GROMACS .gro file of C-alpha atoms in nm:
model
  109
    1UNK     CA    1   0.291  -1.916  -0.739
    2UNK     CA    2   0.092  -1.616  -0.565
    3UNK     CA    3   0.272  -1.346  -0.309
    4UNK     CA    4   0.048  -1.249  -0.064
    5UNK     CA    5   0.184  -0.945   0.112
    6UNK     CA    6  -0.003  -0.957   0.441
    7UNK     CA    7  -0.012  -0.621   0.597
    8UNK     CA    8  -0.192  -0.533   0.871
    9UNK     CA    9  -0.545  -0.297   0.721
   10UNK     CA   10  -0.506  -0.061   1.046
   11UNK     CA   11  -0.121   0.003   0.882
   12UNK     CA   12  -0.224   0.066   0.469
   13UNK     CA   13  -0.542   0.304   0.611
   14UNK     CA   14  -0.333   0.490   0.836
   15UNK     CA   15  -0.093   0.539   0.563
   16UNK     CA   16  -0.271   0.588   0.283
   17UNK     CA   17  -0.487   0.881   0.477
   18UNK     CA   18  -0.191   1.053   0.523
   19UNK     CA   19  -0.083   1.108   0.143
   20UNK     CA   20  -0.182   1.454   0.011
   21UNK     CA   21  -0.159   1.565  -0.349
   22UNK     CA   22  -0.048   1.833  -0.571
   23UNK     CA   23  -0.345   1.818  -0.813
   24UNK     CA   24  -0.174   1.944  -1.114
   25UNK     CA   25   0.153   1.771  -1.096
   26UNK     CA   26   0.069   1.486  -0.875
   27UNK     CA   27   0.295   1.505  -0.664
   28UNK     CA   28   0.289   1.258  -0.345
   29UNK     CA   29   0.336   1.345  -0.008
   30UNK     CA   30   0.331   1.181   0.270
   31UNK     CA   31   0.258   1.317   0.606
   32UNK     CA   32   0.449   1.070   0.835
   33UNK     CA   33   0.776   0.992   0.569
   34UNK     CA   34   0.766   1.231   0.284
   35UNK     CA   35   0.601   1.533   0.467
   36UNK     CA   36   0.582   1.872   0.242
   37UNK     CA   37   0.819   2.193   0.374
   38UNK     CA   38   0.549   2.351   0.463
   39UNK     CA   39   0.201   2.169   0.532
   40UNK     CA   40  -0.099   2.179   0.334
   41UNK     CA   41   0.154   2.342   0.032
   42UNK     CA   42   0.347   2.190  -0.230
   43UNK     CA   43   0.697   2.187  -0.203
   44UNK     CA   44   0.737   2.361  -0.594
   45UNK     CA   45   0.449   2.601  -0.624
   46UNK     CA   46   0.326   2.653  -0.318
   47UNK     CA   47  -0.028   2.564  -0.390
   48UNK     CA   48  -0.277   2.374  -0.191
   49UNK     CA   49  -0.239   2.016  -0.126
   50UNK     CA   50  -0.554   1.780  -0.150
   51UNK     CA   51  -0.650   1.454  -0.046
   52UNK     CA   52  -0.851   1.233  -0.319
   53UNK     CA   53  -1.160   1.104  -0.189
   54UNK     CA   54  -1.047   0.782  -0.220
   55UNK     CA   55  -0.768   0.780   0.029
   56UNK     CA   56  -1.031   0.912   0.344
   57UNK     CA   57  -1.063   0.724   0.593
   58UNK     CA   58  -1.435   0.593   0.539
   59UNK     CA   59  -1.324   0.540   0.159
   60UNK     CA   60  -1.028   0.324   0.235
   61UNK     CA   61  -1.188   0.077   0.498
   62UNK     CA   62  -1.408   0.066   0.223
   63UNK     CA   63  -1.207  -0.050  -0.035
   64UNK     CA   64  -0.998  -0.227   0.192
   65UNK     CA   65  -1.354  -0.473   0.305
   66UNK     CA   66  -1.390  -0.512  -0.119
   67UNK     CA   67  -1.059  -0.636  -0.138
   68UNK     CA   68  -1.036  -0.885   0.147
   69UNK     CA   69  -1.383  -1.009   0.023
   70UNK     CA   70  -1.255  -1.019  -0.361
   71UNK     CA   71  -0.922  -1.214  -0.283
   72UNK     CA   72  -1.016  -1.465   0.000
   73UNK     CA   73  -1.122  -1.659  -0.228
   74UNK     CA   74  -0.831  -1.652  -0.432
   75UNK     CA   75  -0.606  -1.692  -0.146
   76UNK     CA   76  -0.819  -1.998  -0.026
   77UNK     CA   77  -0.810  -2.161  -0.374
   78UNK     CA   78  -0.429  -2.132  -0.452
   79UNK     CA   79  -0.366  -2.239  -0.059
   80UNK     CA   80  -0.552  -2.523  -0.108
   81UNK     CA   81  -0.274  -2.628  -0.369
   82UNK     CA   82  -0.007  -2.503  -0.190
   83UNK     CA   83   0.067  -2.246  -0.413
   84UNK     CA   84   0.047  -1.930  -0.164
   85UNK     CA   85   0.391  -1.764  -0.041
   86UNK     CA   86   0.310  -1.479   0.223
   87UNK     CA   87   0.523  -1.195   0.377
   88UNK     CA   88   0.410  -1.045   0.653
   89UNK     CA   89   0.524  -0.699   0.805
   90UNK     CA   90   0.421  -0.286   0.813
   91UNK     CA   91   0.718  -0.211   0.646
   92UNK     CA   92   0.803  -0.191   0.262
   93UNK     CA   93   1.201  -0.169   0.356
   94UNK     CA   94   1.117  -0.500   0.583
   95UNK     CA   95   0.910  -0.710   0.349
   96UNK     CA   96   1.045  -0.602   0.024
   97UNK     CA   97   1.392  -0.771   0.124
   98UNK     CA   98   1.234  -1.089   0.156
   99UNK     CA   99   1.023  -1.095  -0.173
  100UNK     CA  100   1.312  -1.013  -0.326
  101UNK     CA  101   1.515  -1.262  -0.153
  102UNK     CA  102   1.231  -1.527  -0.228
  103UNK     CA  103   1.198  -1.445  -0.585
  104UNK     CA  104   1.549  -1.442  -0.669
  105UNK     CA  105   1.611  -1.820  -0.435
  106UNK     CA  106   1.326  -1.930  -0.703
  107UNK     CA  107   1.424  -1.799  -0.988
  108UNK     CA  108   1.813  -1.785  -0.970
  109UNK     CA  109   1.824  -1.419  -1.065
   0.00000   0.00000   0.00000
C-alpha cells in the first residue's frame, strides 16, 4: 500500500518560504501560523531569525521538480497494481483526518 498525499506545489512552496529559523536552537516559525512576537526575532533570545537556503523560493521549486520527477515513477508503478491510496487537500488538519481514518479502517487500530 503507498499514501500519496497530493498537495498542491504552489501550497508546500508558499509555506515552506515562510518558515524562519532560530539557528542555534532551531526553532520553527512560521510566518502565516506560527509567526514570532516580534518579526525577524526569536521569541526566547531575541536574536535574528534566518531562512535556510533550502526553503527559498528558487530552492524549493527546485526540489519540488526532483521530487515529482523521482516519484512518478513510483506512483505510476504501484498504480498500475492498484496499490496507490491518495489524499488530496492544502491542509494538514484536513488530510491528516482522513489518513488516519484510512489507516485505522485498514488496519483495525
Amino acid at each position: 500500500m503507498v499514501l500519496n498525499l497530493d498537495v498542491p506545489f504552489d501550497t508546500i512552496a508558499e509555506r515552506v518560504s515562510k518558515r524562519w529559523i532560530h539557528a542555534e536552537s532551531g526553532r520553527t516559525y512560521n510566518l502565516d501560523f506560527n509567526p514570532p512576537n516580534i518579526e525577524g526575532k526569536d521569541d526566547m533570545t531575541g536574536q535574528d531569525l534566518v531562512q535556510r537556503e533550502d526553503d527559498k523560493p528558487e530552492s524549493v521549486k527546485k526540489r519540488l521538480e526532483l521530487y515529482s520527477e523521482m516519484t512518478k515513477p513510483l506512483l505510476d508503478f504501484y498504480s498500475d497494481q492498484d496499490k496507490v491510496v491518495s489524499f488530496s487537500g492544502t491542509e494538514t488538519n484536513v488530510i491528516w483526518p482522513r489518513v488516519q481514518k484510512y489507516l485505522e479502517e485498514k488496519t483495525g487500530i
